[in-house]
Amino acid sequence: MSDSAVRVRELRKKYGDLTAVDGIDLDINRGEVFALLGPNGAGKTTTVEILEGHRRRDGGEVSVLGEDPGRAGRLWRSKLGIVLQSATDAAEFTVRETVHHFASYFPRPRDPDSVIELVGLAGKADAHIRHLSGGQRRRVDVALGVVGNPELLFLDEPTTGFDPEARRQFWGLISLLSDEGTTIVLTTHYLDEAEALASRVGVIAKGRVVALGEPATLAGRDRADATVSWSTPDGERRVKTPTPTKVVAELIAQFDGEIPDLTVRRPTLEDTYLGLIGEQL
Ligand SMILES: Nc1ncnc2c1ncn2[C@@H]1O[C@H](COP(=O)(O)OP(=O)(O)OP(=O)(O)O)[C@@H](O)[C@H]1O
């Protein structure tokens, strides 16, 4: 079995005159949590939908779990879990009915009731989906994505609408699935989410991959200058430097005791991301 869960070469997709995906190369390993980042309209959903077999490509090669999604059959599909951007429409049924029903489509499903518990909906299992809040409905979507016990799970902006506690709970669920060996591909606009979950991220802008790597080292982030800041009677002072320790040592020599409001800051993933996207504009 190949180590690669997803292999994409020169992927292209146009909608009329608009080039949505413009030659993407991507390798996602089995067992990896991979996050696709990028501004609205960058081509993330289009790419993911092609990988899921929901959308035709215009060019390039794609292999997902060893098969071409454009030609793969039901057995292949049963190995995927999919949480689309738009919510599930099963409003007339209860959470339990919906998750049980969905489980019956898969050859080796997880226990539906434990999935309902995993996504934090045990207290709402007998509620009709139309009576749930937006965030609770999103949790149903996630439950339907994982109940088939997928080898590869696609999550398109999974935590949009979640409250902070639900988001942390979801992160725990992803870690658990990842520990069990599930490969996970997610798109998100939350950079803290990508940093917390992903072993690697890919940044897409205008249909192309503009950066690829581990969150901690993306685009040389770990080697970027640090910003040292502190307060003086005349206001805040800031120094950008490759040697923050030296700057702090000089400040220690200069101040008698505590350095007021001292901070040393490296670029966050968000700083790096915004820099990359800014270059594309
Ligand atoms: N069915 C469609 N018909 C025509 N144009 C489309 C269609 N789907 C997407 N597009 C266009 O293709 C481009 C890429 O869209 P896509 O949904 O892949 O972006 P995205 O990165 O997922 O954005 P977002 O972060 O907003 O979800 C956009 O300009 C969008 O308007």
mmCIF file of C-alpha atoms and ligand atoms in Angstrom:
data_model
loop_
_atom_site.group_PDB
_atom_site.id
_atom_site.type_symbol
_atom_site.label_atom_id
_atom_site.label_comp_id
_atom_site.label_asym_id
_atom_site.label_seq_id
_atom_site.Cartn_x
_atom_site.Cartn_y
_atom_site.Cartn_z
ATOM 1 C CA MET A 1 0.000 0.000 0.000
ATOM 2 C CA SER A 2 1.344 3.411 -0.953
ATOM 3 C CA ASP A 3 2.107 5.943 1.826
ATOM 4 C CA SER A 4 0.267 8.539 -0.119
ATOM 5 C CA ALA A 5 -3.458 9.048 0.578
ATOM 6 C CA VAL A 6 -3.764 11.873 -1.937
ATOM 7 C CA ARG A 7 -1.548 12.591 -4.932
ATOM 8 C CA VAL A 8 -2.341 15.520 -7.202
ATOM 9 C CA ARG A 9 -0.355 16.720 -10.188
ATOM 10 C CA GLU A 10 -1.065 19.807 -12.298
ATOM 11 C CA LEU A 11 -4.725 19.879 -11.295
ATOM 12 C CA ARG A 12 -6.812 22.333 -13.313
ATOM 13 C CA LYS A 13 -10.433 23.436 -13.209
ATOM 14 C CA LYS A 14 -12.230 26.226 -15.014
ATOM 15 C CA TYR A 15 -15.757 27.554 -14.599
ATOM 16 C CA GLY A 16 -16.394 29.228 -17.947
ATOM 17 C CA ASP A 17 -13.656 31.857 -18.268
ATOM 18 C CA LEU A 18 -12.706 31.689 -14.612
ATOM 19 C CA THR A 19 -9.709 29.550 -13.718
ATOM 20 C CA ALA A 20 -10.521 28.271 -10.211
ATOM 21 C CA VAL A 21 -7.647 25.765 -9.955
ATOM 22 C CA ASP A 22 -4.522 26.588 -11.893
ATOM 23 C CA GLY A 23 -2.016 23.718 -11.718
ATOM 24 C CA ILE A 24 -2.013 22.378 -8.156
ATOM 25 C CA ASP A 25 0.440 19.704 -6.985
ATOM 26 C CA LEU A 26 -0.223 18.075 -3.627
ATOM 27 C CA ASP A 27 0.858 14.981 -1.705
ATOM 28 C CA ILE A 28 -0.930 14.033 1.483
ATOM 29 C CA ASN A 29 0.407 11.059 3.419
ATOM 30 C CA ARG A 30 -1.688 8.381 5.048
ATOM 31 C CA GLY A 31 -2.337 9.202 8.699
ATOM 32 C CA GLU A 32 -1.629 12.893 8.206
ATOM 33 C CA VAL A 33 -3.851 15.828 9.219
ATOM 34 C CA PHE A 34 -3.502 18.299 6.359
ATOM 35 C CA ALA A 35 -5.062 21.775 6.327
ATOM 36 C CA LEU A 36 -5.787 23.763 3.182
ATOM 37 C CA LEU A 37 -5.742 27.495 3.841
ATOM 38 C CA GLY A 38 -6.494 30.385 1.536
ATOM 39 C CA PRO A 39 -8.757 33.390 1.037
ATOM 40 C CA ASN A 40 -12.382 33.185 -0.116
ATOM 41 C CA GLY A 41 -12.518 32.033 -3.703
ATOM 42 C CA ALA A 42 -8.941 30.652 -3.720
ATOM 43 C CA GLY A 43 -10.030 27.247 -5.031
ATOM 44 C CA LYS A 44 -9.986 25.138 -1.858
ATOM 45 C CA THR A 45 -13.531 23.768 -2.066
ATOM 46 C CA THR A 46 -13.175 23.113 -5.783
ATOM 47 C CA THR A 47 -9.971 21.144 -5.130
ATOM 48 C CA VAL A 48 -11.504 19.177 -2.275
ATOM 49 C CA GLU A 49 -14.657 18.423 -4.283
ATOM 50 C CA ILE A 50 -12.513 17.034 -7.112
ATOM 51 C CA LEU A 51 -10.666 14.828 -4.604
ATOM 52 C CA GLU A 52 -14.024 13.614 -3.251
ATOM 53 C CA GLY A 53 -15.233 12.715 -6.738
ATOM 54 C CA HIS A 54 -17.997 15.336 -6.569
ATOM 55 C CA ARG A 55 -16.609 17.546 -9.294
ATOM 56 C CA ARG A 56 -14.916 16.857 -12.641
ATOM 57 C CA ARG A 57 -11.485 18.229 -13.327
ATOM 58 C CA ASP A 58 -10.359 19.782 -16.607
ATOM 59 C CA GLY A 59 -6.769 18.612 -16.376
ATOM 60 C CA GLY A 60 -4.106 16.942 -14.290
ATOM 61 C CA GLU A 61 -3.734 13.669 -12.441
ATOM 62 C CA VAL A 62 -5.460 12.794 -9.183
ATOM 63 C CA SER A 63 -5.141 9.703 -7.060
ATOM 64 C CA VAL A 64 -7.095 9.331 -3.791
ATOM 65 C CA LEU A 65 -6.575 6.121 -1.792
ATOM 66 C CA GLY A 66 -4.985 4.716 -4.922
ATOM 67 C CA GLU A 67 -7.875 5.479 -7.301
ATOM 68 C CA ASP A 68 -8.932 8.207 -9.686
ATOM 69 C CA PRO A 69 -11.944 9.903 -8.031
ATOM 70 C CA GLY A 70 -13.436 10.541 -11.471
ATOM 71 C CA ARG A 71 -13.772 6.796 -12.074
ATOM 72 C CA ALA A 72 -13.822 5.150 -8.628
ATOM 73 C CA GLY A 73 -16.790 3.092 -7.466
ATOM 74 C CA ARG A 74 -18.853 2.524 -4.343
ATOM 75 C CA LEU A 75 -16.261 0.580 -2.373
ATOM 76 C CA TRP A 76 -13.830 3.484 -2.752
ATOM 77 C CA ARG A 77 -16.533 5.945 -1.768
ATOM 78 C CA SER A 78 -17.323 3.973 1.389
ATOM 79 C CA LYS A 79 -13.740 4.604 2.570
ATOM 80 C CA LEU A 80 -14.298 8.366 2.539
ATOM 81 C CA GLY A 81 -15.985 10.576 5.100
ATOM 82 C CA ILE A 82 -17.163 13.925 3.843
ATOM 83 C CA VAL A 83 -18.323 17.033 5.668
ATOM 84 C CA LEU A 84 -19.365 19.548 3.048
ATOM 85 C CA GLN A 85 -19.440 23.287 3.538
ATOM 86 C CA SER A 86 -23.221 23.405 3.257
ATOM 87 C CA ALA A 87 -25.218 21.748 5.999
ATOM 88 C CA THR A 88 -27.068 18.443 5.792
ATOM 89 C CA ASP A 89 -30.754 18.679 5.003
ATOM 90 C CA ALA A 90 -32.434 16.046 7.119
ATOM 91 C CA ALA A 91 -34.499 18.410 9.204
ATOM 92 C CA GLU A 92 -37.534 16.135 9.599
ATOM 93 C CA PHE A 93 -35.612 13.391 11.398
ATOM 94 C CA THR A 94 -34.055 13.169 14.835
ATOM 95 C CA VAL A 95 -30.297 13.205 15.338
ATOM 96 C CA ARG A 96 -30.328 9.513 16.305
ATOM 97 C CA GLU A 97 -32.451 8.466 13.301
ATOM 98 C CA THR A 98 -30.261 10.398 10.913
ATOM 99 C CA VAL A 99 -26.950 9.071 12.209
ATOM 100 C CA HIS A 100 -28.264 5.467 12.391
ATOM 101 C CA HIS A 101 -29.683 5.725 8.880
ATOM 102 C CA PHE A 102 -26.436 7.114 7.493
ATOM 103 C CA ALA A 103 -24.410 4.381 9.220
ATOM 104 C CA SER A 104 -26.419 1.742 7.321
ATOM 105 C CA TYR A 105 -24.855 2.900 4.030
ATOM 106 C CA PHE A 106 -21.373 1.798 5.114
ATOM 107 C CA PRO A 107 -19.853 -1.673 5.321
ATOM 108 C CA ARG A 108 -17.973 -1.087 8.600
ATOM 109 C CA PRO A 109 -19.634 1.825 10.408
ATOM 110 C CA ARG A 110 -18.856 3.096 13.887
ATOM 111 C CA ASP A 111 -21.499 2.655 16.565
ATOM 112 C CA PRO A 112 -23.906 5.545 15.802
ATOM 113 C CA ASP A 113 -24.725 6.263 19.447
ATOM 114 C CA SER A 114 -21.054 6.563 20.395
ATOM 115 C CA VAL A 115 -20.547 8.920 17.432
ATOM 116 C CA ILE A 116 -23.434 11.081 18.673
ATOM 117 C CA GLU A 117 -21.690 11.194 22.037
ATOM 118 C CA LEU A 118 -18.299 11.941 20.440
ATOM 119 C CA VAL A 119 -19.664 15.059 18.752
ATOM 120 C CA GLY A 120 -21.323 16.203 21.990
ATOM 121 C CA LEU A 121 -24.942 15.664 20.950
ATOM 122 C CA ALA A 122 -25.938 12.896 23.401
ATOM 123 C CA GLY A 123 -28.353 15.294 25.106
ATOM 124 C CA LYS A 124 -29.982 16.102 21.746
ATOM 125 C CA ALA A 125 -30.074 12.586 20.277
ATOM 126 C CA ASP A 126 -33.887 12.531 20.168
ATOM 127 C CA ALA A 127 -34.305 16.135 19.023
ATOM 128 C CA HIS A 128 -35.438 16.871 15.485
ATOM 129 C CA ILE A 129 -32.620 18.385 13.457
ATOM 130 C CA ARG A 130 -34.811 21.356 12.544
ATOM 131 C CA HIS A 131 -34.906 22.236 16.257
ATOM 132 C CA LEU A 132 -31.122 22.373 16.601
ATOM 133 C CA SER A 133 -29.003 25.523 16.602
ATOM 134 C CA GLY A 134 -26.627 26.210 13.698
ATOM 135 C CA GLY A 135 -23.603 24.943 15.624
ATOM 136 C CA GLN A 136 -25.464 21.814 16.727
ATOM 137 C CA ARG A 137 -26.464 21.081 13.117
ATOM 138 C CA ARG A 138 -22.831 21.399 12.150
ATOM 139 C CA ARG A 139 -22.026 18.767 14.757
ATOM 140 C CA VAL A 140 -24.558 16.480 13.060
ATOM 141 C CA ASP A 141 -22.659 17.049 9.792
ATOM 142 C CA VAL A 142 -19.454 16.002 11.510
ATOM 143 C CA ALA A 143 -21.164 12.922 12.982
ATOM 144 C CA LEU A 144 -22.340 11.898 9.494
ATOM 145 C CA GLY A 145 -18.801 12.396 8.186
ATOM 146 C CA VAL A 146 -17.234 10.054 10.714
ATOM 147 C CA VAL A 147 -19.940 7.395 11.275
ATOM 148 C CA GLY A 148 -18.811 5.394 8.233
ATOM 149 C CA ASN A 149 -15.413 4.884 9.925
ATOM 150 C CA PRO A 150 -13.559 6.472 6.991
ATOM 151 C CA GLU A 151 -9.920 5.930 6.050
ATOM 152 C CA LEU A 152 -9.871 9.469 4.709
ATOM 153 C CA LEU A 153 -11.987 12.269 6.115
ATOM 154 C CA PHE A 154 -12.629 15.540 4.246
ATOM 155 C CA LEU A 155 -13.837 18.464 6.316
ATOM 156 C CA ASP A 156 -14.737 21.714 4.552
ATOM 157 C CA GLU A 157 -14.765 24.512 7.147
ATOM 158 C CA PRO A 158 -15.997 22.095 9.802
ATOM 159 C CA THR A 159 -16.139 24.433 12.803
ATOM 160 C CA THR A 160 -17.845 27.458 11.267
ATOM 161 C CA GLY A 161 -20.613 28.388 13.703
ATOM 162 C CA PHE A 162 -19.134 26.460 16.629
ATOM 163 C CA ASP A 163 -18.829 28.144 20.001
ATOM 164 C CA PRO A 164 -15.292 28.082 21.508
ATOM 165 C CA GLU A 165 -16.040 25.067 23.688
ATOM 166 C CA ALA A 166 -17.496 23.085 20.775
ATOM 167 C CA ARG A 167 -14.435 23.957 18.713
ATOM 168 C CA ARG A 168 -12.080 22.591 21.394
ATOM 169 C CA GLN A 169 -14.246 19.485 21.659
ATOM 170 C CA PHE A 170 -14.048 19.069 17.888
ATOM 171 C CA TRP A 171 -10.262 19.432 17.993
ATOM 172 C CA GLY A 172 -10.210 16.590 20.523
ATOM 173 C CA LEU A 173 -12.292 14.458 18.153
ATOM 174 C CA ILE A 174 -9.893 15.124 15.270
ATOM 175 C CA SER A 175 -6.894 14.191 17.430
ATOM 176 C CA LEU A 176 -8.637 10.991 18.432
ATOM 177 C CA LEU A 177 -9.444 10.049 14.826
ATOM 178 C CA SER A 178 -5.908 10.925 13.809
ATOM 179 C CA ASP A 179 -4.454 8.755 16.596
ATOM 180 C CA GLU A 180 -6.577 5.908 15.232
ATOM 181 C CA GLY A 181 -4.890 6.387 11.843
ATOM 182 C CA THR A 182 -7.563 8.327 9.905
ATOM 183 C CA THR A 183 -6.140 10.638 7.260
ATOM 184 C CA ILE A 184 -7.784 14.047 7.544
ATOM 185 C CA VAL A 185 -7.945 16.861 4.991
ATOM 186 C CA LEU A 186 -9.585 20.024 6.215
ATOM 187 C CA THR A 187 -10.122 23.530 4.924
ATOM 188 C CA THR A 188 -10.371 26.279 7.475
ATOM 189 C CA HIS A 189 -10.166 30.033 7.873
ATOM 190 C CA TYR A 190 -9.114 29.642 11.505
ATOM 191 C CA LEU A 191 -5.342 29.685 11.636
ATOM 192 C CA ASP A 192 -5.270 28.618 15.280
ATOM 193 C CA GLU A 193 -7.262 25.568 14.203
ATOM 194 C CA ALA A 194 -4.737 24.734 11.476
ATOM 195 C CA GLU A 195 -1.890 25.222 13.933
ATOM 196 C CA ALA A 196 -3.520 23.044 16.604
ATOM 197 C CA LEU A 197 -4.507 20.196 14.293
ATOM 198 C CA ALA A 198 -2.427 20.009 11.149
ATOM 199 C CA SER A 199 0.930 18.323 10.701
ATOM 200 C CA ARG A 200 1.221 20.245 7.412
ATOM 201 C CA VAL A 201 -0.645 23.083 5.766
ATOM 202 C CA GLY A 202 -0.947 24.177 2.158
ATOM 203 C CA VAL A 203 -1.777 27.795 1.356
ATOM 204 C CA ILE A 204 -3.761 28.276 -1.865
ATOM 205 C CA ALA A 205 -4.228 31.624 -3.570
ATOM 206 C CA LYS A 206 -5.764 32.184 -6.988
ATOM 207 C CA GLY A 207 -5.876 28.470 -7.664
ATOM 208 C CA ARG A 208 -2.187 27.811 -6.954
ATOM 209 C CA VAL A 209 -0.249 26.467 -3.973
ATOM 210 C CA VAL A 210 1.831 29.394 -2.694
ATOM 211 C CA ALA A 211 3.287 27.726 0.403
ATOM 212 C CA LEU A 212 3.437 24.236 1.823
ATOM 213 C CA GLY A 213 4.931 22.977 5.066
ATOM 214 C CA GLU A 214 4.617 22.467 8.789
ATOM 215 C CA PRO A 215 2.732 25.253 10.575
ATOM 216 C CA ALA A 216 5.746 26.055 12.778
ATOM 217 C CA THR A 217 8.152 26.554 9.890
ATOM 218 C CA LEU A 218 5.862 27.687 7.053
ATOM 219 C CA ALA A 219 7.567 30.129 4.692
ATOM 220 C CA GLY A 220 10.610 30.424 6.989
ATOM 221 C CA ARG A 221 8.453 31.611 9.877
ATOM 222 C CA ASP A 222 10.818 30.117 12.468
ATOM 223 C CA ARG A 223 13.778 31.999 10.976
ATOM 224 C CA ALA A 224 11.992 35.339 10.631
ATOM 225 C CA ASP A 225 13.056 38.365 12.687
ATOM 226 C CA ALA A 226 11.579 38.715 16.159
ATOM 227 C CA THR A 227 9.998 41.921 17.424
ATOM 228 C CA VAL A 228 11.134 43.072 20.872
ATOM 229 C CA SER A 229 8.930 45.718 22.449
ATOM 230 C CA TRP A 230 8.966 47.549 25.787
ATOM 231 C CA SER A 231 7.643 50.752 27.321
ATOM 232 C CA THR A 232 9.541 53.979 27.915
ATOM 233 C CA PRO A 233 8.244 57.238 29.428
ATOM 234 C CA ASP A 234 7.923 58.487 25.811
ATOM 235 C CA GLY A 235 5.798 55.552 24.673
ATOM 236 C CA GLU A 236 6.277 52.044 23.258
ATOM 237 C CA ARG A 237 9.568 51.081 21.606
ATOM 238 C CA ARG A 238 9.863 48.246 19.076
ATOM 239 C CA VAL A 239 12.915 46.660 17.509
ATOM 240 C CA LYS A 240 12.824 44.052 14.756
ATOM 241 C CA THR A 241 15.852 41.840 15.082
ATOM 242 C CA PRO A 242 17.340 38.461 14.155
ATOM 243 C CA THR A 243 19.046 38.414 17.606
ATOM 244 C CA PRO A 244 16.368 39.160 20.246
ATOM 245 C CA THR A 245 18.481 37.715 23.081
ATOM 246 C CA LYS A 246 21.167 40.325 22.402
ATOM 247 C CA VAL A 247 18.583 43.129 22.407
ATOM 248 C CA VAL A 248 17.100 41.877 25.682
ATOM 249 C CA ALA A 249 20.611 41.618 27.231
ATOM 250 C CA GLU A 250 21.234 45.262 26.304
ATOM 251 C CA LEU A 251 17.905 46.252 27.823
ATOM 252 C CA ILE A 252 18.721 44.400 31.048
ATOM 253 C CA ALA A 253 21.969 46.355 31.285
ATOM 254 C CA GLN A 254 20.077 49.573 30.645
ATOM 255 C CA PHE A 255 17.167 49.096 33.086
ATOM 256 C CA ASP A 256 17.378 48.792 36.811
ATOM 257 C CA GLY A 257 15.102 45.807 37.480
ATOM 258 C CA GLU A 258 12.055 44.833 35.394
ATOM 259 C CA ILE A 259 11.895 46.016 31.779
ATOM 260 C CA PRO A 260 8.437 47.612 31.520
ATOM 261 C CA ASP A 261 5.975 45.646 29.315
ATOM 262 C CA LEU A 262 8.727 43.556 27.705
ATOM 263 C CA THR A 263 7.556 41.210 24.944
ATOM 264 C CA VAL A 264 9.468 39.164 22.376
ATOM 265 C CA ARG A 265 7.313 38.057 19.486
ATOM 266 C CA ARG A 266 7.938 35.921 16.396
ATOM 267 C CA PRO A 267 5.489 36.040 13.483
ATOM 268 C CA THR A 268 2.371 33.984 14.194
ATOM 269 C CA LEU A 269 0.947 31.635 11.592
ATOM 270 C CA GLU A 270 -1.592 34.374 10.893
ATOM 271 C CA ASP A 271 1.174 36.974 10.289
ATOM 272 C CA THR A 272 2.909 34.550 7.914
ATOM 273 C CA TYR A 273 -0.329 33.680 6.153
ATOM 274 C CA LEU A 274 -1.323 37.327 5.678
ATOM 275 C CA GLY A 275 2.169 38.089 4.338
ATOM 276 C CA LEU A 276 1.873 35.256 1.798
ATOM 277 C CA ILE A 277 -1.605 36.302 0.709
ATOM 278 C CA GLY A 278 -0.577 39.965 0.533
ATOM 279 C CA GLU A 279 2.182 39.021 -1.941
ATOM 280 C CA GLN A 280 -0.456 37.513 -4.231
ATOM 281 C CA LEU A 281 -2.643 40.606 -4.445
HETATM 282 N N1 LIG B 1 -20.167 25.993 -9.546
HETATM 283 C C1 LIG B 1 -19.460 27.088 -9.830
HETATM 284 N N2 LIG B 1 -19.703 27.807 -10.946
HETATM 285 C C2 LIG B 1 -18.987 28.895 -11.255
HETATM 286 N N3 LIG B 1 -17.969 29.371 -10.492
HETATM 287 C C3 LIG B 1 -17.679 28.699 -9.372
HETATM 288 C C4 LIG B 1 -18.408 27.531 -8.974
HETATM 289 N N4 LIG B 1 -17.881 27.081 -7.801
HETATM 290 C C5 LIG B 1 -16.889 27.928 -7.481
HETATM 291 N N5 LIG B 1 -16.756 28.902 -8.407
HETATM 292 C C6 LIG B 1 -15.751 29.980 -8.408
HETATM 293 O O1 LIG B 1 -14.467 29.384 -8.373
HETATM 294 C C7 LIG B 1 -13.591 30.100 -7.494
HETATM 295 C C8 LIG B 1 -13.067 29.162 -6.418
HETATM 296 O O2 LIG B 1 -14.150 28.821 -5.557
HETATM 297 P P1 LIG B 1 -13.981 27.818 -4.333
HETATM 298 O O3 LIG B 1 -15.345 27.596 -3.763
HETATM 299 O O4 LIG B 1 -13.210 26.636 -4.754
HETATM 300 O O5 LIG B 1 -13.096 28.704 -3.336
HETATM 301 P P2 LIG B 1 -12.739 28.484 -1.805
HETATM 302 O O6 LIG B 1 -11.264 28.646 -1.697
HETATM 303 O O7 LIG B 1 -13.298 27.212 -1.301
HETATM 304 O O8 LIG B 1 -13.470 29.714 -1.113
HETATM 305 P P3 LIG B 1 -14.172 29.883 0.347
HETATM 306 O O9 LIG B 1 -13.053 30.052 1.328
HETATM 307 O O10 LIG B 1 -14.951 31.142 0.169
HETATM 308 O O11 LIG B 1 -15.014 28.679 0.595
HETATM 309 C C9 LIG B 1 -14.401 31.282 -6.967
HETATM 310 O O12 LIG B 1 -14.087 32.411 -7.742
HETATM 311 C C10 LIG B 1 -15.843 30.858 -7.168
HETATM 312 O O13 LIG B 1 -16.672 31.971 -7.393
#
